[in-house]
Coordinates of C-alpha atoms in Angstrom, one line a residue:
M1 CA 21.9 -20.5 17.6
R2 CA 19.8 -20.3 14.8
K3 CA 21.0 -17.6 12.2
L4 CA 18.4 -14.6 11.8
I5 CA 17.1 -14.2 8.2
T6 CA 17.8 -10.5 6.7
L7 CA 15.4 -9.7 4.0
V8 CA 16.4 -7.0 2.0
V9 CA 14.4 -4.8 -0.5
A10 CA 16.2 -2.8 -2.9
T11 CA 14.8 -0.2 -5.1
A12 CA 15.8 0.7 -8.7
I13 CA 15.9 4.1 -10.6
I14 CA 12.6 4.4 -12.5
G15 CA 12.8 4.3 -16.3
L16 CA 11.0 4.6 -19.1
I17 CA 8.7 7.3 -18.1
L18 CA 6.7 9.5 -20.5
S19 CA 8.8 12.5 -21.4
S20 CA 5.8 14.8 -20.7
C21 CA 5.5 13.5 -17.3
T22 CA 8.9 14.6 -16.2
S23 CA 8.4 16.5 -12.9
P24 CA 11.0 19.1 -11.2
T25 CA 13.3 17.2 -8.6
A26 CA 12.7 18.3 -5.3
S27 CA 15.2 20.4 -3.1
P28 CA 18.0 17.6 -1.4
T29 CA 18.3 20.5 1.5
P30 CA 18.3 18.7 4.4
A31 CA 15.7 19.5 7.2
P32 CA 16.6 21.0 10.6
E33 CA 16.8 18.4 13.3
P34 CA 13.4 18.1 15.5
A35 CA 13.5 17.3 18.8
P36 CA 13.8 14.3 20.3
A37 CA 14.6 12.5 17.1
P38 CA 16.5 14.2 14.1
S39 CA 14.3 14.4 10.5
P40 CA 16.5 12.7 7.9
A41 CA 16.6 14.9 4.6
P42 CA 13.7 14.0 2.2
T43 CA 14.2 11.7 -0.4
P44 CA 13.4 13.8 -3.8
S45 CA 11.6 12.2 -6.7
P46 CA 14.4 10.6 -8.8
A47 CA 14.6 12.2 -12.4
P48 CA 12.8 10.4 -15.1
T49 CA 14.7 9.0 -18.1
P50 CA 13.6 11.2 -21.2
T51 CA 12.0 8.8 -23.7
T52 CA 9.9 9.4 -27.3
T53 CA 6.9 7.8 -25.9
P54 CA 3.8 9.4 -27.0
D55 CA 1.6 11.7 -24.6
N56 CA -1.4 11.3 -22.7
Q57 CA -2.9 9.4 -25.3
L58 CA -0.9 6.4 -24.7
K59 CA -3.1 3.5 -23.6
V60 CA -2.4 0.4 -21.8
G61 CA -2.9 -1.9 -24.9
D62 CA -0.1 0.3 -26.7
V63 CA 2.7 -0.5 -24.0
A64 CA 4.7 -3.5 -24.7
E65 CA 5.7 -4.3 -21.3
L66 CA 2.0 -4.8 -20.3
Q67 CA 1.0 -7.1 -23.3
E68 CA 0.8 -10.3 -21.6
L69 CA -1.5 -8.8 -19.0
V70 CA -3.7 -7.5 -21.7
S71 CA -3.7 -10.9 -23.4
M72 CA -4.6 -12.6 -19.8
G73 CA -7.8 -10.2 -19.9
I74 CA -6.6 -8.9 -16.4
I75 CA -6.0 -5.4 -17.2
D76 CA -8.2 -2.8 -18.7
P77 CA -6.0 -2.0 -22.4
E78 CA -8.4 1.3 -22.6
L79 CA -6.8 2.5 -19.4
T80 CA -4.3 5.5 -20.0
V81 CA -1.0 5.7 -18.6
N82 CA -0.7 9.5 -17.9
P83 CA -4.0 11.2 -18.1
Y84 CA -2.8 13.9 -15.6
E85 CA -0.2 15.5 -18.0
G86 CA 0.1 19.0 -17.5
L87 CA -2.3 19.2 -14.8
A88 CA -0.5 20.2 -11.6
I89 CA 0.9 23.7 -12.8
K90 CA 0.0 26.8 -10.8
P91 CA -1.0 30.0 -12.5
D92 CA 2.2 31.3 -12.3
G93 CA 3.9 28.3 -14.0
T94 CA 5.2 26.7 -11.4
P95 CA 4.6 23.3 -10.2
Y96 CA 2.4 22.1 -7.2
R97 CA 4.3 20.8 -4.5
F98 CA 3.7 17.4 -2.7
S99 CA 5.5 15.8 0.3
W100 CA 4.3 12.1 0.8
T101 CA 5.6 10.1 3.8
P102 CA 4.7 6.2 3.6
Y103 CA 4.9 4.5 6.8
L104 CA 8.5 2.8 5.6
L105 CA 10.1 1.5 2.5
A106 CA 11.8 -1.6 3.8
V107 CA 9.1 -3.8 2.9
D108 CA 7.5 -4.6 -0.5
F109 CA 4.1 -3.8 0.0
A110 CA 4.9 0.0 1.2
L111 CA 8.0 0.4 -1.2
N112 CA 5.6 -0.1 -4.3
A113 CA 2.8 2.2 -2.4
G114 CA 5.3 4.7 -1.9
R115 CA 7.0 4.8 -5.3
Y116 CA 3.7 4.0 -7.4
L117 CA 1.8 7.1 -5.7
E118 CA 5.1 9.1 -6.2
S119 CA 4.9 8.3 -10.0
L120 CA 1.2 9.1 -10.4
L121 CA 1.6 12.5 -8.7
A122 CA 4.9 13.3 -10.7
R123 CA 3.2 12.5 -13.9
S124 CA 0.8 15.4 -13.4
G125 CA 3.9 17.8 -13.6
A126 CA 4.0 18.0 -9.8
E127 CA 7.0 18.3 -7.6
V128 CA 7.0 15.2 -5.1
T129 CA 9.2 14.4 -2.2
L130 CA 9.2 11.1 -0.8
F131 CA 10.1 10.5 2.9
D132 CA 10.9 7.3 4.4
P133 CA 10.7 7.4 8.1
G134 CA 11.6 3.6 8.6
Y135 CA 8.6 3.0 10.6
D136 CA 9.8 5.3 13.5
S137 CA 6.9 7.8 14.2
Q138 CA 8.7 10.6 15.7
K139 CA 10.8 10.9 12.5
Q140 CA 7.8 10.9 10.6
V141 CA 6.2 13.8 12.8
G142 CA 9.5 15.7 12.5
F143 CA 9.4 15.5 8.7
C144 CA 5.7 16.9 8.8
E145 CA 6.7 19.8 10.8
D146 CA 9.6 20.6 8.9
V147 CA 7.2 20.8 5.7
V148 CA 4.8 23.1 7.6
S149 CA 7.6 25.2 9.6
L150 CA 9.5 25.6 6.3
G151 CA 6.3 25.7 3.8
R152 CA 8.0 22.9 1.6
A153 CA 4.8 21.8 0.1
D154 CA 1.3 22.4 -0.9
A155 CA 0.1 19.4 0.3
L156 CA 1.2 16.8 2.5
I157 CA 0.3 12.9 2.1
I158 CA 0.8 10.6 5.2
A159 CA 0.3 7.0 5.9
A160 CA 0.9 7.2 9.7
V161 CA 3.1 5.2 11.7
N162 CA 1.0 6.2 14.6
E163 CA -2.5 7.4 14.1
A164 CA -2.4 10.0 17.1
A165 CA 1.0 11.1 16.8
V166 CA 0.5 13.2 13.7
G167 CA -2.7 14.5 14.8
P168 CA -1.2 17.7 16.1
I169 CA 1.1 18.3 12.7
V170 CA -2.3 17.7 10.7
D171 CA -4.2 20.8 12.6
M172 CA -0.9 22.8 12.1
A173 CA -0.4 22.1 8.2
M174 CA -3.9 22.8 7.6
D175 CA -3.9 26.0 9.7
E176 CA -1.2 27.2 7.4
G177 CA -3.1 26.2 4.4
I178 CA -1.2 23.0 3.3
R179 CA -3.9 20.4 2.3
V180 CA -3.3 17.0 4.1
Y181 CA -4.4 13.4 2.7
A182 CA -4.7 10.6 4.8
Y183 CA -3.3 7.1 2.9
D184 CA -4.5 3.5 4.7
I185 CA -4.3 4.7 8.0
E186 CA -6.7 6.9 10.1
I187 CA -5.2 10.2 11.6
Y188 CA -6.7 11.3 14.9
S189 CA -6.7 15.0 14.7
S190 CA -8.5 17.2 17.3
K191 CA -9.8 19.9 15.3
R192 CA -8.9 19.8 11.6
N193 CA -9.1 16.3 9.8
P194 CA -7.3 15.6 6.4
V195 CA -9.3 16.3 3.5
T196 CA -9.9 13.0 2.6
W197 CA -8.8 9.3 3.6
V198 CA -8.5 6.5 1.4
H199 CA -8.6 3.2 3.1
H200 CA -10.0 -0.6 3.6
D201 CA -12.4 -1.2 6.4
F202 CA -10.5 -4.0 8.0
D203 CA -13.1 -4.8 10.8
G204 CA -15.7 -5.1 7.9
P205 CA -17.9 -5.5 6.4
A206 CA -15.7 -6.1 3.4
G207 CA -12.3 -6.4 5.2
S208 CA -10.0 -8.8 7.0
N209 CA -13.3 -10.7 7.5
V210 CA -12.6 -12.1 4.0
V211 CA -9.6 -14.1 5.5
G212 CA -11.3 -15.5 8.3
Q213 CA -14.2 -16.4 6.2
Y214 CA -11.6 -18.8 4.0
Y215 CA -10.5 -20.3 7.3
A216 CA -14.2 -20.9 8.5
E217 CA -14.8 -22.4 5.4
L218 CA -12.0 -24.9 5.8
A219 CA -13.1 -25.7 9.2
D220 CA -16.7 -26.2 8.0
A221 CA -15.4 -29.1 5.5
G222 CA -14.0 -30.7 8.7
K223 CA -10.3 -29.1 8.9
E224 CA -8.7 -28.9 12.3
I225 CA -7.0 -25.7 12.3
Y226 CA -4.2 -24.5 14.8
L227 CA -3.4 -20.9 13.6
L228 CA -0.6 -18.5 14.7
E229 CA -2.0 -14.8 14.4
L230 CA 1.2 -12.7 13.5
W231 CA 0.3 -9.4 15.2
N232 CA 1.7 -6.1 13.6
N233 CA 1.7 -3.7 16.4
H234 CA -0.9 -3.9 19.4
A235 CA -0.4 -0.3 20.0
M236 CA -2.1 0.6 16.8
E237 CA -5.7 0.9 15.9
T238 CA -5.5 -0.6 12.6
S239 CA -3.8 -3.7 13.9
I240 CA -6.8 -4.2 16.2
E241 CA -9.3 -3.6 13.5
R242 CA -7.6 -6.3 11.3
H243 CA -7.5 -8.3 14.2
N244 CA -11.2 -8.0 14.8
G245 CA -12.2 -8.2 11.3
F246 CA -10.2 -11.5 11.1
H247 CA -12.0 -13.1 14.0
A248 CA -15.3 -11.8 12.8
G249 CA -14.5 -14.2 9.7
L250 CA -13.6 -16.9 11.8
G251 CA -17.0 -16.7 13.6
N252 CA -15.8 -18.3 16.8
H253 CA -15.4 -21.8 14.9
P254 CA -15.2 -24.6 17.1
N255 CA -12.4 -26.4 14.7
I256 CA -10.1 -23.2 15.0
T257 CA -7.9 -22.4 17.8
V258 CA -5.7 -19.6 17.5
I259 CA -2.4 -18.3 19.1
E260 CA -1.7 -14.8 19.3
S261 CA 2.1 -13.4 18.6
S262 CA 4.0 -10.6 20.0
D263 CA 4.3 -7.5 17.9
C264 CA 6.5 -8.0 14.4
M265 CA 6.1 -4.2 13.4
S266 CA 5.9 -4.7 10.0
N267 CA 9.4 -6.0 9.7
D268 CA 10.0 -9.2 7.6
E269 CA 12.9 -10.5 9.9
N270 CA 11.0 -10.2 13.2
A271 CA 8.1 -12.0 11.6
A272 CA 10.4 -14.6 10.2
N273 CA 11.8 -15.3 13.6
I274 CA 8.4 -15.2 15.3
V275 CA 7.1 -17.8 12.9
M276 CA 10.3 -19.9 13.4
D277 CA 9.5 -19.9 17.3
E278 CA 6.2 -20.3 17.2
F279 CA 6.1 -23.4 15.0
T280 CA 9.2 -25.2 16.9
A281 CA 7.5 -24.4 20.3
H282 CA 4.0 -25.3 19.2
P283 CA 4.4 -28.2 16.5
E284 CA 0.6 -28.4 16.1
L285 CA 0.1 -25.1 14.3
N286 CA -0.8 -25.6 10.8
A287 CA -1.9 -22.2 10.0
V288 CA -0.9 -18.6 9.9
Y289 CA -2.3 -15.3 9.4
V290 CA -0.7 -12.2 9.1
Q291 CA -2.1 -8.8 9.7
A292 CA 0.0 -6.5 7.7
A293 CA 3.4 -6.0 6.4
G294 CA 5.6 -9.0 7.2
S295 CA 3.9 -11.7 5.0
T296 CA 7.0 -12.0 3.1
G297 CA 9.0 -13.0 6.3
A298 CA 6.3 -15.3 7.8
V299 CA 6.7 -17.4 4.5
Q300 CA 10.4 -17.1 4.6
G301 CA 10.2 -18.5 8.2
L302 CA 8.1 -21.5 7.2
D303 CA 10.5 -22.0 4.5
Q304 CA 13.6 -22.2 6.8
I305 CA 12.1 -24.9 9.0
G306 CA 10.6 -27.0 6.2
R307 CA 7.2 -26.1 6.8
L308 CA 6.2 -24.4 3.2
L309 CA 4.7 -27.2 1.6
P310 CA 2.3 -27.6 -1.4
M311 CA -1.5 -27.4 -0.6
T312 CA -1.9 -31.1 -1.9
D313 CA 0.7 -32.1 0.9
P314 CA -1.3 -33.2 4.1
N315 CA 1.1 -31.2 6.2
H316 CA 0.6 -28.1 4.5
V317 CA 0.3 -25.0 6.5
I318 CA -2.4 -22.7 5.5
V319 CA -1.2 -19.5 4.6
A320 CA -3.8 -16.9 4.1
V321 CA -2.8 -13.2 5.1
N322 CA -4.2 -9.5 5.0
D323 CA -1.4 -8.0 2.5
M324 CA -1.0 -9.0 -1.0
D325 CA 2.7 -8.7 -1.6
T326 CA 5.3 -10.0 -4.1
R327 CA 6.3 -13.0 -2.1
I328 CA 2.8 -14.0 -1.3
F329 CA 1.9 -13.6 -4.9
Q330 CA 4.5 -16.1 -5.9
G331 CA 3.5 -18.6 -3.4
I332 CA 0.1 -18.5 -4.8
E333 CA 1.5 -19.2 -8.1
D334 CA 3.4 -21.9 -6.6
E335 CA 0.4 -23.3 -4.7
N336 CA 2.0 -23.2 -1.4
V337 CA 0.4 -20.3 -0.3
D338 CA -3.5 -20.3 -0.4
G339 CA -4.3 -16.5 -0.7
A340 CA -4.2 -13.0 0.6
A341 CA -6.9 -10.2 0.8
S342 CA -6.5 -7.3 -1.7
H343 CA -5.0 -4.9 0.6
G344 CA -2.2 -3.7 -1.7
P345 CA -0.5 -0.4 -2.7
V346 CA -2.2 -0.1 -5.9
D347 CA -6.0 0.6 -5.5
M348 CA -5.5 3.1 -2.7
A349 CA -3.0 5.1 -4.4
G350 CA -4.9 5.2 -7.5
V351 CA -7.9 6.6 -5.8
L352 CA -5.8 9.1 -3.6
A353 CA -4.0 10.4 -6.4
N354 CA -7.4 11.1 -8.2
L355 CA -8.9 12.8 -5.2
A356 CA -5.7 14.7 -4.1
L357 CA -5.3 16.4 -7.6
T358 CA -9.1 17.0 -7.8
D359 CA -8.9 18.9 -4.9
L360 CA -5.4 20.8 -4.9
V361 CA -5.4 21.6 -8.2
L362 CA -9.1 21.8 -9.6
G363 CA -10.6 23.1 -6.3
Q364 CA -13.3 20.8 -6.3
S365 CA -14.6 19.3 -3.0
V366 CA -14.1 15.4 -2.5
V367 CA -15.5 13.0 -0.1
P368 CA -13.9 12.7 3.0
D369 CA -13.7 9.1 3.3
V370 CA -13.5 6.3 0.9
T371 CA -13.5 3.1 1.7
I372 CA -12.3 0.3 -0.7
P373 CA -14.0 -3.2 -0.4
M374 CA -11.5 -6.1 0.0
K375 CA -11.5 -9.4 -1.7
F376 CA -10.0 -12.4 -1.3
I377 CA -7.3 -13.5 -3.7
S378 CA -6.7 -17.3 -4.2
H379 CA -5.1 -19.5 -6.9
D380 CA -8.8 -19.9 -8.3
N381 CA -9.0 -16.1 -9.1
Y382 CA -5.6 -14.5 -9.0
Q383 CA -5.4 -14.5 -12.9
S384 CA -8.6 -12.7 -13.6
L385 CA -9.3 -10.4 -10.5
Q386 CA -9.4 -6.7 -11.2
L387 CA -9.5 -3.6 -9.4
F388 CA -10.3 -0.6 -11.2
G389 CA -9.1 -1.8 -14.2
V390 CA -5.5 -3.2 -12.9
P391 CA -4.7 -6.7 -11.5
A392 CA -5.8 -7.2 -7.9
A393 CA -2.9 -9.2 -7.7
W394 CA -0.6 -6.2 -8.3
P395 CA 2.6 -8.1 -8.5
F396 CA 1.6 -9.0 -12.0
L397 CA 2.6 -5.5 -13.1
P398 CA 6.0 -5.1 -14.2
T399 CA 8.6 -5.2 -11.2
E400 CA 9.7 -1.7 -10.1
Q401 CA 8.6 0.1 -13.7
W402 CA 6.0 2.2 -11.5
D403 CA 6.1 5.0 -14.4
L404 CA 4.2 2.0 -16.8
W405 CA 1.6 1.3 -13.9
P406 CA -1.4 3.0 -15.4
A407 CA -3.4 5.4 -13.7
Q408 CA -7.1 3.7 -12.7
D409 CA -10.3 4.1 -13.8
T410 CA -12.4 4.8 -10.6
T411 CA -15.6 6.1 -12.2
S412 CA -17.1 2.8 -10.5
I413 CA -16.9 4.6 -7.3
D414 CA -17.9 7.9 -8.6
I415 CA -14.6 9.4 -8.7
A416 CA -13.3 10.9 -12.1
T417 CA -9.8 11.2 -13.2
P418 CA -8.8 14.7 -13.2
T419 CA -7.1 16.0 -16.4
K420 CA -5.6 19.6 -17.6
A421 CA -8.4 20.1 -19.8
M422 CA -10.8 20.0 -16.4
R423 CA -8.2 22.5 -15.0
L424 CA -8.7 24.8 -17.7
E425 CA -12.6 24.7 -17.7
L426 CA -12.7 25.0 -13.8
Q427 CA -10.0 27.2 -13.1
G428 CA -9.4 29.1 -16.4
Y429 CA -6.0 28.8 -17.2

């Protein structure tokens, strides 16, 4: 019997943060247990390590760990590491409080989404509580209920495990004056929608179709493609949208045959096992598309059965996926992975941080729906493509040093970066 692959993502304590970015540590008091599933205690923001790093004038061009990226021209040296210093403070001198629950932290994409957005908000002086529901919708809803019932936060940010399940709690939160923001996944709320939803439009026109178009171009050149589509979750609207967008890009090409998998549920081990099983049962398969998290597992599965081969090899399995993660990035560098759409944790986190701080602290209205166009990242452009001044291939950024990942310049989509100076002007304190 084949041994299952276990992929472990470990996190490290954040270091090298600006001394001025230090945020109060969230209370570790455990939440009451909601029915039917208990809500584990939230994870408080790790305490930053004090340094003698300069204040909010620090530019990317002055950060030693980012100099290689500056020399490559893949990052804007004029970006500021912490433009938010001193922003998220209330008139009484206490910090604004954010509760932030991504879908899970056990995969590379979501881990970096969780920690980077946490870092951006903490740099403003806010108190940030990060909760990992482990892709369990009941646990996520239970945490959100605790936040509302116990008055734990001024704002709640949700990357929903299930779009519909969190809808009622969004209504409750906003009725209680808690601002709610949606990251990546739409939230179906009956009466009170989140303040804003930052996402990629997977079913197009600049969504998962960019991956399908890559395959269609290969098929146009005469390649016969037998493709495994690795589903994330048939019950989630976002998975359906990623499926529809991808197939729109394929365009019913006669040279492309698609086999659809069972759900991997954003789990790398599940994805690896599905890939090994399907490629063994269907040896004609020569391509794989992964809808969401699980791309690392898919690549590991191909590697385990000897099918992860260089792009120059005639038996190469084409790997082009929806999510950019660290393993996909490595494969693009090594030229055994073809590419990925630019669905990553960085651009959405940067945009949402700017919007949430503008709305909550500055009291300025923000747009309710922000769609960030996706691009296809390949070996030809991964060293040059930027999004809001940072690499589209986000694993170029220093590993787990989220506090050095700069705030982004989102003025190209008419979203300004909020600052303490703006708060003084608009709020008078």
